[in-house]
Short mmCIF file of C-alpha atoms and ligand atoms in Angstrom, two decimals:
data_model
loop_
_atom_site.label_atom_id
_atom_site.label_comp_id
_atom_site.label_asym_id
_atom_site.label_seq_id
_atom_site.Cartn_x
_atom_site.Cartn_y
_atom_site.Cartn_z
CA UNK A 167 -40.56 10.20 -21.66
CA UNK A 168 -38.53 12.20 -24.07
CA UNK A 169 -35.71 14.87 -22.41
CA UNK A 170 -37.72 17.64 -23.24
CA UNK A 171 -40.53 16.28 -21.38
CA UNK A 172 -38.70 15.10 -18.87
CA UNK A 173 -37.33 18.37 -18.87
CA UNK A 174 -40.90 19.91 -18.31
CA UNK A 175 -42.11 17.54 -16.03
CA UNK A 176 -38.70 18.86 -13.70
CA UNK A 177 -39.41 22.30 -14.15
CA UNK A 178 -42.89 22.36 -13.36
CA UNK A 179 -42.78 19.77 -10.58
CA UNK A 180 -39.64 20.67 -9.05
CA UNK A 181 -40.74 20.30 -5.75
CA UNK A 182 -42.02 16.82 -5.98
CA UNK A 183 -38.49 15.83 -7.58
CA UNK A 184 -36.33 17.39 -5.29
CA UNK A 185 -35.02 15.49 -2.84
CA UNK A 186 -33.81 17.61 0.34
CA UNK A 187 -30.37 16.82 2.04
CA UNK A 188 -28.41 18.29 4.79
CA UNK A 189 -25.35 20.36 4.59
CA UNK A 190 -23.40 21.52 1.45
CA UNK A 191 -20.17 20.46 -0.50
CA UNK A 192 -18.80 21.37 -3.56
CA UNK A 193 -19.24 25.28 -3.25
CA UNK A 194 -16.67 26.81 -6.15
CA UNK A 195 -16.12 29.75 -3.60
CA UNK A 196 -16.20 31.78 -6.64
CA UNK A 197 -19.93 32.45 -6.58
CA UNK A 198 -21.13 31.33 -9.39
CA UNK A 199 -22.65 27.46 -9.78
CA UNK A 200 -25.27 26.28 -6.76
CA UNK A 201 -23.85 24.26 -4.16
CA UNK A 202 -24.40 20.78 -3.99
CA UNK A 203 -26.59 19.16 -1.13
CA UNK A 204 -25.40 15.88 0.39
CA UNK A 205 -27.88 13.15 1.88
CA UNK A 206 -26.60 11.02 4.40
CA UNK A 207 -29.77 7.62 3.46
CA UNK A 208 -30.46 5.19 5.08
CA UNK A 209 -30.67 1.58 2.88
CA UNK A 210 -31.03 3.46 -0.59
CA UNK A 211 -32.41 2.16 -3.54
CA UNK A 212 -32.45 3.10 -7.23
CA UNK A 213 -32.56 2.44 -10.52
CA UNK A 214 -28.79 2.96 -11.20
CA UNK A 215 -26.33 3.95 -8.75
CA UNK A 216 -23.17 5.71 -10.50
CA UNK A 217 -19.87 5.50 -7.95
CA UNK A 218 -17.96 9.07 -9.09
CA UNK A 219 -19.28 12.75 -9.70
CA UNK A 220 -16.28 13.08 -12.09
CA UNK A 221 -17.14 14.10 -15.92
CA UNK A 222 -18.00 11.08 -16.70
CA UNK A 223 -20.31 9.68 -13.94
CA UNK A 224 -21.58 13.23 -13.44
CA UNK A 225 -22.62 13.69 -17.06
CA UNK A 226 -23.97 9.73 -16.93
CA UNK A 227 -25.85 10.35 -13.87
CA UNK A 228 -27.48 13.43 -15.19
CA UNK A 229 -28.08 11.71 -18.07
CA UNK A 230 -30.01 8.61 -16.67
CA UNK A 231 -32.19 11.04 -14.62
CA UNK A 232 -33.20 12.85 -17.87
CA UNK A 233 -34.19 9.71 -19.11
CA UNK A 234 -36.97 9.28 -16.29
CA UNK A 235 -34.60 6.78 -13.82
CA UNK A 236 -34.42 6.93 -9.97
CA UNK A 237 -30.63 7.88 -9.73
CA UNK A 238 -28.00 8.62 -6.60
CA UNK A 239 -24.75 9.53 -7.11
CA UNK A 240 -21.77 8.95 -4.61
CA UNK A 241 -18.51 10.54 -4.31
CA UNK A 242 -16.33 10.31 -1.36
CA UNK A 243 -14.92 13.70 -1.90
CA UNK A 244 -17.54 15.64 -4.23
CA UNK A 245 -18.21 16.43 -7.76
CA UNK A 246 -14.72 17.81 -9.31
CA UNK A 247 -12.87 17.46 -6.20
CA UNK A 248 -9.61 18.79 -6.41
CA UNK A 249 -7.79 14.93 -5.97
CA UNK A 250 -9.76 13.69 -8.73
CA UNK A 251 -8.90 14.35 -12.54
CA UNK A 252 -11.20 16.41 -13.09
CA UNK A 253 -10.36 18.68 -10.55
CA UNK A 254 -8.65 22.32 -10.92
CA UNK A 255 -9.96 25.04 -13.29
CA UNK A 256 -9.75 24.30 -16.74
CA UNK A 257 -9.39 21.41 -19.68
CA UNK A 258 -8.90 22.01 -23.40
CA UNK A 259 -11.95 21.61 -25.89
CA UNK A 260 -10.68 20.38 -29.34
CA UNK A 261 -11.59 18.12 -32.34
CA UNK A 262 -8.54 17.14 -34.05
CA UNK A 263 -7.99 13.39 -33.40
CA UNK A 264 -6.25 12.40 -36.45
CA UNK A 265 -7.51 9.67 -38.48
CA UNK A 266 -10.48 8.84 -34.90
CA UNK A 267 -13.37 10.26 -36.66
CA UNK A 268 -15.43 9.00 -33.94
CA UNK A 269 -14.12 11.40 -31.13
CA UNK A 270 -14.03 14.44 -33.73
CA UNK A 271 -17.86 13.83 -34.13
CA UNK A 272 -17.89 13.56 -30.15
CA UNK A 273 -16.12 16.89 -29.95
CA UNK A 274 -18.18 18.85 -32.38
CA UNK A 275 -21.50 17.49 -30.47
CA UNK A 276 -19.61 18.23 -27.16
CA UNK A 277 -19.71 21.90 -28.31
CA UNK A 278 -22.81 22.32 -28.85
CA UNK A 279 -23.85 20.91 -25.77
CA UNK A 280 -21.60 22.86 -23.47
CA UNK A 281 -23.45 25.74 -24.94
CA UNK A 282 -26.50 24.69 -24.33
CA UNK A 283 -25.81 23.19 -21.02
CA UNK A 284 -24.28 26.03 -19.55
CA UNK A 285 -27.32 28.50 -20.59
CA UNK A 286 -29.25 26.19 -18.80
CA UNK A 287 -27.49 25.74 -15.53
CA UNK A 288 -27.05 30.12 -15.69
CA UNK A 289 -23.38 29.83 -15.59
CA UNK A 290 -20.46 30.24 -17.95
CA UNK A 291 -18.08 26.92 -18.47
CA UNK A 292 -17.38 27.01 -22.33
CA UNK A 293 -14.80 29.49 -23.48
CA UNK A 294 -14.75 29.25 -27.13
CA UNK A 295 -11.39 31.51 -28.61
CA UNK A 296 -10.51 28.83 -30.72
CA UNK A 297 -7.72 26.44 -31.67
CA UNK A 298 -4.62 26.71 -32.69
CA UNK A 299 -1.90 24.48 -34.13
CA UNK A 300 1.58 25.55 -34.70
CA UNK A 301 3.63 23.13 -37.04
CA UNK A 302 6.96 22.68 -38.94
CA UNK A 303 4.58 21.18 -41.44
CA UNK A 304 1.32 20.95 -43.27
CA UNK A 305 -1.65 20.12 -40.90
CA UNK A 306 -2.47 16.38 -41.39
CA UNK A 307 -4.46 16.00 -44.90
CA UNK A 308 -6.65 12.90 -42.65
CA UNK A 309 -7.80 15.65 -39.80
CA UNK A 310 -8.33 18.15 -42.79
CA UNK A 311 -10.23 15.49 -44.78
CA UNK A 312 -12.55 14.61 -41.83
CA UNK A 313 -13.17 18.46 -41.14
CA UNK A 314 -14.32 19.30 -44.67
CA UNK A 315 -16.52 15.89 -44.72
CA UNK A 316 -18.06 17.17 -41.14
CA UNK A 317 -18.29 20.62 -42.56
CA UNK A 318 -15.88 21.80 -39.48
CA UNK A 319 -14.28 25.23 -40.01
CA UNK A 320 -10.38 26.03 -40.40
CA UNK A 321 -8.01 28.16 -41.43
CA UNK A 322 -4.28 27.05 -42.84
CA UNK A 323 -2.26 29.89 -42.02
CA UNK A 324 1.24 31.43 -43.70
CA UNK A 325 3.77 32.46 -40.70
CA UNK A 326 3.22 36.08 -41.41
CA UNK A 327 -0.57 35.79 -41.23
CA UNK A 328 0.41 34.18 -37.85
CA UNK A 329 2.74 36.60 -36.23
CA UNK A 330 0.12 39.30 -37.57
CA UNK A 331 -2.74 37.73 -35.89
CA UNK A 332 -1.26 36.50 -32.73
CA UNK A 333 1.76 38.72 -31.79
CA UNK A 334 2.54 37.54 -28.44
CA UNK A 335 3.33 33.91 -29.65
CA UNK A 336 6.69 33.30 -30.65
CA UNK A 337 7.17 31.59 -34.11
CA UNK A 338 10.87 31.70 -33.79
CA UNK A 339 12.91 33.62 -36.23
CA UNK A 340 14.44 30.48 -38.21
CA UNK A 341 11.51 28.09 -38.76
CA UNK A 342 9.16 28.27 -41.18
CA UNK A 343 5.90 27.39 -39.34
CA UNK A 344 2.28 26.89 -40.11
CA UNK A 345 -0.76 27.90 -37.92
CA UNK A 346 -3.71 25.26 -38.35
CA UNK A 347 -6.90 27.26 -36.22
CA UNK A 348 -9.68 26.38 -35.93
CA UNK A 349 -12.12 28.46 -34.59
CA UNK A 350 -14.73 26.38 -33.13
CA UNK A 351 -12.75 24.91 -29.73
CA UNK A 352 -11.50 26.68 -26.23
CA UNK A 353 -11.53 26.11 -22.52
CA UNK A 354 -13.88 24.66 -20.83
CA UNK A 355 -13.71 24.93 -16.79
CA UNK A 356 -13.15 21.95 -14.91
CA UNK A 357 -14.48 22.19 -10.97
CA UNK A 358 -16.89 24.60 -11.99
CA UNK A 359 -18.36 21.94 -14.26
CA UNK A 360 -18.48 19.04 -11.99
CA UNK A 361 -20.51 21.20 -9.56
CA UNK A 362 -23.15 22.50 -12.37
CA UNK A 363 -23.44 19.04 -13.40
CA UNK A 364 -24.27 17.35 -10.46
CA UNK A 365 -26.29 20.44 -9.01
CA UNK A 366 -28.39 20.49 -12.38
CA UNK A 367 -28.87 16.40 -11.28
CA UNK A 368 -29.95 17.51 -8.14
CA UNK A 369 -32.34 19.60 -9.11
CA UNK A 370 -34.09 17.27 -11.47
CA UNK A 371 -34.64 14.99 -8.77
CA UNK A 372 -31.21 12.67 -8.21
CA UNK A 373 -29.78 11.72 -5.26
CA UNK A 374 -26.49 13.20 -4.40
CA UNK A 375 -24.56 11.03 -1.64
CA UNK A 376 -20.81 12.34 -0.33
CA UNK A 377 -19.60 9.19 1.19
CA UNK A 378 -17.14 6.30 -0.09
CA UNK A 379 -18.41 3.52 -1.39
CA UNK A 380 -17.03 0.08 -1.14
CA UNK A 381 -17.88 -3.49 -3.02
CA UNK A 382 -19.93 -6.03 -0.97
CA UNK A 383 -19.86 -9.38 -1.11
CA UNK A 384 -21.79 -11.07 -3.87
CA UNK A 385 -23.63 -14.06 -5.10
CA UNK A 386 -24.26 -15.38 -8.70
CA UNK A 387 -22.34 -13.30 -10.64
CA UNK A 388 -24.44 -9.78 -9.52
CA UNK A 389 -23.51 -7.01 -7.27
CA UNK A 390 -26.85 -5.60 -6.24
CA UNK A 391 -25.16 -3.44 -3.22
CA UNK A 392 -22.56 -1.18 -1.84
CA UNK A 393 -21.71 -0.31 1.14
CA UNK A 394 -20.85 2.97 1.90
CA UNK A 395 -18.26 4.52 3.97
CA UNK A 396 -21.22 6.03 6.59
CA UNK A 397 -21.79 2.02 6.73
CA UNK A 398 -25.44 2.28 4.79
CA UNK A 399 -25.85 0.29 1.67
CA UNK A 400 -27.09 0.97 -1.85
CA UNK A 401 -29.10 -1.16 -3.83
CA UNK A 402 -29.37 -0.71 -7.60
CA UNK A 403 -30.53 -2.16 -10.17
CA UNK A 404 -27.14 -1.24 -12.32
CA UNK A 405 -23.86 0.08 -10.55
CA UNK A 406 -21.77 2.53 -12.82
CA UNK A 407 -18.60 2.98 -11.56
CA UNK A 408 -16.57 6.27 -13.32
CA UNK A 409 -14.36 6.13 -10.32
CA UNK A 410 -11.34 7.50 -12.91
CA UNK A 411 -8.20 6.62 -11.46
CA UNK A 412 -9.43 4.82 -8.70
CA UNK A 413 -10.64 2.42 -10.75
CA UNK A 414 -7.27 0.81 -10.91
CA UNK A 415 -7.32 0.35 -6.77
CA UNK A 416 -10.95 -1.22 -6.74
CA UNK A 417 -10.72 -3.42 -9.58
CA UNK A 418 -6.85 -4.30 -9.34
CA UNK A 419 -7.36 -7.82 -11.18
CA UNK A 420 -9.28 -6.60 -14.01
CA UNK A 421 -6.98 -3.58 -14.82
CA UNK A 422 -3.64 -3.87 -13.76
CA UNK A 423 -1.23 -2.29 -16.39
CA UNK A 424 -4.29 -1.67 -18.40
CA UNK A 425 -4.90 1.60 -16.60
CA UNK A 426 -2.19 3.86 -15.84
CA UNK A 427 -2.55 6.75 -13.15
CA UNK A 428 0.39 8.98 -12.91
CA UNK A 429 0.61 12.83 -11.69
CA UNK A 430 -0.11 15.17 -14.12
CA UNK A 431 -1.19 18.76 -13.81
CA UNK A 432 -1.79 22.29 -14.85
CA UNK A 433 0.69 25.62 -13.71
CA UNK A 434 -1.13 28.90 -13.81
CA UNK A 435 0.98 31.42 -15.09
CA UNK A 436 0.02 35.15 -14.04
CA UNK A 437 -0.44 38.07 -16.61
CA UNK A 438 0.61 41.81 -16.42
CA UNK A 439 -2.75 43.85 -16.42
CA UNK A 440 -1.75 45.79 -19.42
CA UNK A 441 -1.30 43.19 -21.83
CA UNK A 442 -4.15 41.09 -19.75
CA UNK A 443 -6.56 41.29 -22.88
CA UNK A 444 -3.73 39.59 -25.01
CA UNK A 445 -3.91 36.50 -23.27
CA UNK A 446 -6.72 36.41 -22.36
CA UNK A 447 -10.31 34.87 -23.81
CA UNK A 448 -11.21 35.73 -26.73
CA UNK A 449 -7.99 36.87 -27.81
CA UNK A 450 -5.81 34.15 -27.49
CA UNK A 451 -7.17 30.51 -28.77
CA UNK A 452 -6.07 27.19 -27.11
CA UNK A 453 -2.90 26.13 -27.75
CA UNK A 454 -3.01 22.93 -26.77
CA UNK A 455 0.04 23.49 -25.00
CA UNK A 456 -1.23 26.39 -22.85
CA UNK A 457 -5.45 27.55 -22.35
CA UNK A 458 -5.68 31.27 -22.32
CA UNK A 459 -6.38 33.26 -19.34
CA UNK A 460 -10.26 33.00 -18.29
CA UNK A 461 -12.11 34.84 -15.62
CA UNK A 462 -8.33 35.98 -14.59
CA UNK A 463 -7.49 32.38 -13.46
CA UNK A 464 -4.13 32.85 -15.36
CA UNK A 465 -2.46 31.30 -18.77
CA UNK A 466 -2.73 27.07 -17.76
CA UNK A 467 0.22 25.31 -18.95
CA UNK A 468 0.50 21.55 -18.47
CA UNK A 469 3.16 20.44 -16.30
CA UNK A 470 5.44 17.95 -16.02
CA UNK A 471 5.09 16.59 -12.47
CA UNK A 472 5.65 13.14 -11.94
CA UNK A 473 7.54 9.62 -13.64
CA UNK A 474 5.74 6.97 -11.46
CA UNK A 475 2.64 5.99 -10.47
CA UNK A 476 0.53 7.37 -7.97
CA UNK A 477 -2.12 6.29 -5.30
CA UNK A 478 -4.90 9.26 -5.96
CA UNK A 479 -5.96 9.37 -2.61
CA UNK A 480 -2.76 10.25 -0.85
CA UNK A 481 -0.35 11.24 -3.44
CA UNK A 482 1.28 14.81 -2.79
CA UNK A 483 -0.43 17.90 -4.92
CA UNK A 484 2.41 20.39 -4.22
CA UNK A 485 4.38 20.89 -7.57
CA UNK A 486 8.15 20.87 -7.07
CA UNK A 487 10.42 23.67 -7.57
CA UNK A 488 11.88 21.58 -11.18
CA UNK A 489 7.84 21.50 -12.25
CA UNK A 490 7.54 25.00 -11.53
CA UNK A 491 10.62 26.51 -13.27
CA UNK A 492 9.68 24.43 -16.37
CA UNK A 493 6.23 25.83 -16.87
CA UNK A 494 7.58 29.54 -16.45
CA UNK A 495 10.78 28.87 -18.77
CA UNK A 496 8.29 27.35 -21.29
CA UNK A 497 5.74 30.23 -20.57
CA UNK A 498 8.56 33.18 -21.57
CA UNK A 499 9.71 31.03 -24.45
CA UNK A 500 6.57 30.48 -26.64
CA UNK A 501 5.08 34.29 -25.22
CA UNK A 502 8.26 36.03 -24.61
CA UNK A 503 6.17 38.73 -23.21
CA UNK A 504 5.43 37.17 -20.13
CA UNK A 505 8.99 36.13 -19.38
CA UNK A 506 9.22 37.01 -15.30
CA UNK A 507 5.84 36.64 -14.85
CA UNK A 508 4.88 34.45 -12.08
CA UNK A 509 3.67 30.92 -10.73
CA UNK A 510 -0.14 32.01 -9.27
CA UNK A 511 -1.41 28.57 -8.94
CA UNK A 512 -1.27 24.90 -9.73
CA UNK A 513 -3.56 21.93 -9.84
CA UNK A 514 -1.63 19.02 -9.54
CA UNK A 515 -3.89 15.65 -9.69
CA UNK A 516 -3.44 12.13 -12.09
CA UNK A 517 -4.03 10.85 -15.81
CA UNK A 518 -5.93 7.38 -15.72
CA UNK A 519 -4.42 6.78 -19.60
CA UNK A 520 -5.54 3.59 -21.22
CA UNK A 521 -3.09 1.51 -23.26
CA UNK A 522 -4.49 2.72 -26.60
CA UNK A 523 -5.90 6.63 -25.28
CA UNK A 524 -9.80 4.79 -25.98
CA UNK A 525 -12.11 5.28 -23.22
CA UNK A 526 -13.79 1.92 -21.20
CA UNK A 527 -17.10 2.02 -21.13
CA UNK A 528 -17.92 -1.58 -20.68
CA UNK A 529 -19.42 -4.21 -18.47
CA UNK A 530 -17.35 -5.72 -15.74
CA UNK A 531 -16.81 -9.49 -17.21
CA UNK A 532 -17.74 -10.69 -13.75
CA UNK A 533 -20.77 -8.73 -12.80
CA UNK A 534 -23.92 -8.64 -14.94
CA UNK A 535 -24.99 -5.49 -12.76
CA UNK A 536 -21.86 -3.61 -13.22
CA UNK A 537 -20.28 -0.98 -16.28
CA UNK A 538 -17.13 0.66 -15.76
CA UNK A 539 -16.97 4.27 -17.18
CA UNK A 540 -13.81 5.96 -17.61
CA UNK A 541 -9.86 5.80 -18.95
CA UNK A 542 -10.48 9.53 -19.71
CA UNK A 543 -6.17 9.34 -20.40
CA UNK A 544 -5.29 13.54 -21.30
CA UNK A 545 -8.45 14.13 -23.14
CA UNK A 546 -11.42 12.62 -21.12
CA UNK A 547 -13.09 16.39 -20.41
CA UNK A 548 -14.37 17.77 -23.40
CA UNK A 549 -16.63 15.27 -24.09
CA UNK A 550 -18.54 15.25 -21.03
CA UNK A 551 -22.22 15.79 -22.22
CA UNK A 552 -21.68 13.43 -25.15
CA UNK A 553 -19.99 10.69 -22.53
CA UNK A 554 -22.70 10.82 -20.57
CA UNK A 555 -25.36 10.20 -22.97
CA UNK A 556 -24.17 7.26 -24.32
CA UNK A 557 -23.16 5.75 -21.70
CA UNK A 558 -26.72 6.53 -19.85
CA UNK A 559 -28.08 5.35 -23.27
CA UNK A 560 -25.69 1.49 -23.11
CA UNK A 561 -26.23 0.85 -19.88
CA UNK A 562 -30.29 0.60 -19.78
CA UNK A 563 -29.89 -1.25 -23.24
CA UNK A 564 -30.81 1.53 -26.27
CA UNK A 565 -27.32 1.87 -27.96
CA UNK A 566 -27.65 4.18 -30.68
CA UNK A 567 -23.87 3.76 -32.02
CA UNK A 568 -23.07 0.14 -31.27
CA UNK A 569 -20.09 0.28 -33.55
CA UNK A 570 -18.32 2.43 -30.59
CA UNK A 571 -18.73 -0.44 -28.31
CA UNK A 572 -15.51 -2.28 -29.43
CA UNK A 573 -13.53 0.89 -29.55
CA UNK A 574 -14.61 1.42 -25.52
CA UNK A 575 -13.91 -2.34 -24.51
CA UNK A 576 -11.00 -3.14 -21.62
CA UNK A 577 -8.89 -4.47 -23.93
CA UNK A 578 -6.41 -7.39 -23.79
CA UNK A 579 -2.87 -4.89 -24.12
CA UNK A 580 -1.24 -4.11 -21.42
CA UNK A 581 1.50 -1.16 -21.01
CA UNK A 582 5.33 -1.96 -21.06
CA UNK A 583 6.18 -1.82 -17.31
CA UNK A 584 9.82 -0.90 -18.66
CA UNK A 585 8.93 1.68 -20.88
CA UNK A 586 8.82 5.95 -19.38
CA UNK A 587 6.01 6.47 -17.11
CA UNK A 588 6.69 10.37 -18.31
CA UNK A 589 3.75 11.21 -19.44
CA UNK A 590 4.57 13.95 -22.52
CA UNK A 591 4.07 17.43 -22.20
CA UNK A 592 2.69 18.95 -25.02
CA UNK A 593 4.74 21.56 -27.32
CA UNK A 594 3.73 24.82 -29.20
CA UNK A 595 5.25 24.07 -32.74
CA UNK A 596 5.32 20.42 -32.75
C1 FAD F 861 -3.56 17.96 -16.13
C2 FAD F 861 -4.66 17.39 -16.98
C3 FAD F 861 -5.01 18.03 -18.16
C4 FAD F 861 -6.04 17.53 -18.94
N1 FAD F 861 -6.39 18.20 -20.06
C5 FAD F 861 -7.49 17.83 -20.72
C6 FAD F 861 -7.95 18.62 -21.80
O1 FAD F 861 -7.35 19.65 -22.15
N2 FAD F 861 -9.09 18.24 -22.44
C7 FAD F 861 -9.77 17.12 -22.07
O2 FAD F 861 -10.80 16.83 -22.70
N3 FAD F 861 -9.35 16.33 -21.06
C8 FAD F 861 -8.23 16.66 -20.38
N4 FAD F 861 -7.78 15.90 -19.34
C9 FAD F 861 -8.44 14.60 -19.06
C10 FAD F 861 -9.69 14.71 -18.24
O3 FAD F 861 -9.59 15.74 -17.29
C11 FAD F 861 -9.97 13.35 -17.58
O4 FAD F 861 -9.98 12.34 -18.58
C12 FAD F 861 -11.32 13.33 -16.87
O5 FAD F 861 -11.47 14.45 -16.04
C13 FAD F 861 -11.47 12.05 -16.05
O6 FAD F 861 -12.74 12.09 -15.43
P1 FAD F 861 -13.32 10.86 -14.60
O7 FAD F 861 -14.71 11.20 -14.27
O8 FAD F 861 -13.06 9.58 -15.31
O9 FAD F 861 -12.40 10.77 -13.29
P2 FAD F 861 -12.38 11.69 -12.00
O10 FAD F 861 -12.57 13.10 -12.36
O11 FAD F 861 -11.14 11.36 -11.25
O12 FAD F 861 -13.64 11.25 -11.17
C14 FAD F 861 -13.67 10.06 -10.43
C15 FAD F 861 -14.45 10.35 -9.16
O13 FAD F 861 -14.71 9.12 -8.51
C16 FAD F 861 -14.68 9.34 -7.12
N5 FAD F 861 -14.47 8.05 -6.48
C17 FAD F 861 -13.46 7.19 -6.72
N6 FAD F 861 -13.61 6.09 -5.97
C18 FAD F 861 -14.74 6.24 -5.25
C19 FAD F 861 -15.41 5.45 -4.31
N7 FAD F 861 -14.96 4.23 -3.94
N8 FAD F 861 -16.54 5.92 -3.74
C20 FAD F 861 -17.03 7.14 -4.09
N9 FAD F 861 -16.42 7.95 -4.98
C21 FAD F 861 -15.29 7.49 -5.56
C22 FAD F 861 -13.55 10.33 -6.94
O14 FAD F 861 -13.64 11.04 -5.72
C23 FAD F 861 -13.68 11.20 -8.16
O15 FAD F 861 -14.43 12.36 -7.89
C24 FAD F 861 -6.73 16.35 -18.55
C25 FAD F 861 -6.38 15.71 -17.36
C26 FAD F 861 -5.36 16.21 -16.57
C27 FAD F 861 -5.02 15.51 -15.31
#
């Protein structure tokens, strides 16, 4: 069954796909997606349980589903929870990767998808205002080879045509700079999508579980259950687990100073109403070190929150007074407009970064049963619908791009214990 009769088949026969559950998690409060319904089960079964309603094992479990396969999903905390990395309200959507064709082609699909996606699940969560680049010099000739080969649009801007465009950002006086925009990119929201996601799943029939789910013991080289935190089990035919940075705690042997999970997070800065429009989507493209203002969440700016590493489940989400002074002295340098504004919000959560910024998707060398999704490092978000599909499409065995594979494999390098655990916050003119 193809997705678009899949697609059919879910729309006509909704009723006979649903699966009901009690209670509901995952409400964004702000109105907009569905909430999600949990199940509690009893000795589940499926074709492919996926352990994490992040962006990747939401996407993947949607995914699988749309390809005709009995599916449940379990997260201990819910879909975009605000501990996991995909929490908070909004990632960056970009396709600059310097001489990594591969996840420029990602990003460009990802775009389209979001699009589509979020028609379909009746709610906004692709902001597209652009990108923008700011640079002492020319914009790679490798990113702008691959964009003319992939027929991606940009624009190599003077400083003047800059400051004329974009008033509010500073260019400062002295440098000659160089805008590099691109016009296709944005925001994309973050909680808002995890909930969509896994609703949408719902909806087309998968199993939505909140509960934590543990490894039981196994024979010959297979999985074939979990146990879950309400003490049921799962049985599946495949396990995915996109468990982000908690992959790191339940498979310690395997990747131990192959993963690295440190805090990491996003300030919101506030805006004065009357130049609100001016920072606002559409006005202001992504930065890359700040996402414009959407639905009046505030200007995001990454923040610099943490050195060492951090145990997701219990680590503390409050940014400290250092973090929060940084993000508004950074805010009134680069838009000198907004100096005084203030902190509204922060999300404060983890990077899981991989030693070379690849993803994992690969099978767990000691379980035939078992793939490991995830090592999303700073730029896991964007590609969401894309992840999904192909890692729905590897794990039941039809690959369409099996020269990705090696690229997504746990690899043998590990990080230099000795070397900063800072993780690097990015600047406007780099
Ligand atoms: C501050 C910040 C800014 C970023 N900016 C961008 C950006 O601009 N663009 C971009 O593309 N990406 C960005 N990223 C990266 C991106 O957000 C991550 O790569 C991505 O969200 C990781 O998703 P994930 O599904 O792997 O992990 P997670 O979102 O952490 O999901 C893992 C899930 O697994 C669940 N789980 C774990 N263990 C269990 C268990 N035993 N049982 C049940 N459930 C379990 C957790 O509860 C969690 O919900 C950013 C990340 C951060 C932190």
């Amino acid at each position: 069954m193809n997705r678009r009769d899949f697609l059919k088949a879910a729309g006509t026969n909704s009723a006979a796909l649903a699966i009901s559950g009690s209670g509901a998690v995952g409400a964004t409060g702000r109105g907009q997606a569905p909430a999600i319904r949990t199940t509690a089960g009893t000795g589940i079964t499926a074709d492919v349980a996926v352990i994490g309603a992040g962006v990747f094992g939401g996407w993947t479990a949607l995914c699988l589903r749309e390809m005709g396969h009995s599916v449940v999903l379990i997260d201990q905390y819910g879909p975009g929870n605000s501990k996991s990395s995909s929490g908070g309200e909004v990632r960056g959507m970009r396709a600059a990767y310097g001489d990594r064709e591969y996840y420029t082609r990602w990003a460009i699909a990802a775009m389209e998808q979001w699009k589509i996606r979020e028609a379909e699940f009746g709610t906004k969560l692709y902001f597209e205002s652009g990108v923008l680049g700011v640079s002492r010099t020319q914009p790679a000739q490798t990113v702008r080879s691959i964009f003319d080969r992939l027929k991606f649009p940009y624009e190599v801007l003077t400083r003047e045509e800059l400051t004329k465009r974009w008033p509010q950002i500073a260019t400062e006086d002295s440098a000659e700079v160089v805008g590099f925009y691109q016009p296709r990119g944005g925001t994309l929201k973050a909680h808002a999508s995890c909930v969509a996601v896994a609703s949408a799943f719902q909806k087309k029939g998968g199993r939505f579980v909140l509960a934590k789910a543990s490894l039981a013991p196994t024979s010959q080289g297979r999985l074939q259950r979990v146990r879950l935190s309400s003490g049921e089990t799962v049985s599946a035919g495949t396990f995915i687990f996109a468990a982000g940075p908690w992959l790191l705690t339940m498979f310690p042997e395997l990747l131990d100073r192959k993963l690295r999970v440190a805090k990491s997070g996003h300030g919101m800065v506030g805006v004065p109403p009357e130049l609100s429009r001016d920072y606002s989507y559409p006005v202001l493209p992504n930065t890359n070190a700040m996402l414009p203002n959407v639905d009046g969440l505030g200007l995001a700016v990454m923040m610099t929150v943490g050195t060492t590493p951090v145990d997701p489940d219990t680590h503390d989400r409050v940014p400290t007074p250092e973090a929060k002074a940084e993000v508004l002295a950074r805010t009134a340098q680069w838009f000198p407009a907004l100096k005084g504004q203030p902190f509204i919000n922060a999300h404060v959560c983890q990077l899981d970064s991989t030693v070379d910024a690849n993803f994992i998707v690969d099978r767990h060398p000691g379980f035939d049963d078992v793939w490991i999704a995830g090592g999303g490092s700073d730029h896991g978000f964007k590609f969401g619908p894309v992840t999904g599909d192909y890692v729905a499409h590897r794990v039941v065995g039809r690959d369409t791009q099996p020269e990705l594979a090696p690229i997504f494999r746990i690899k043998s390098q590990t990080f230099d214990v000795t070397a900063s655990r800072n993780p690097a916050v990015p600047a406007l003119i780099e």
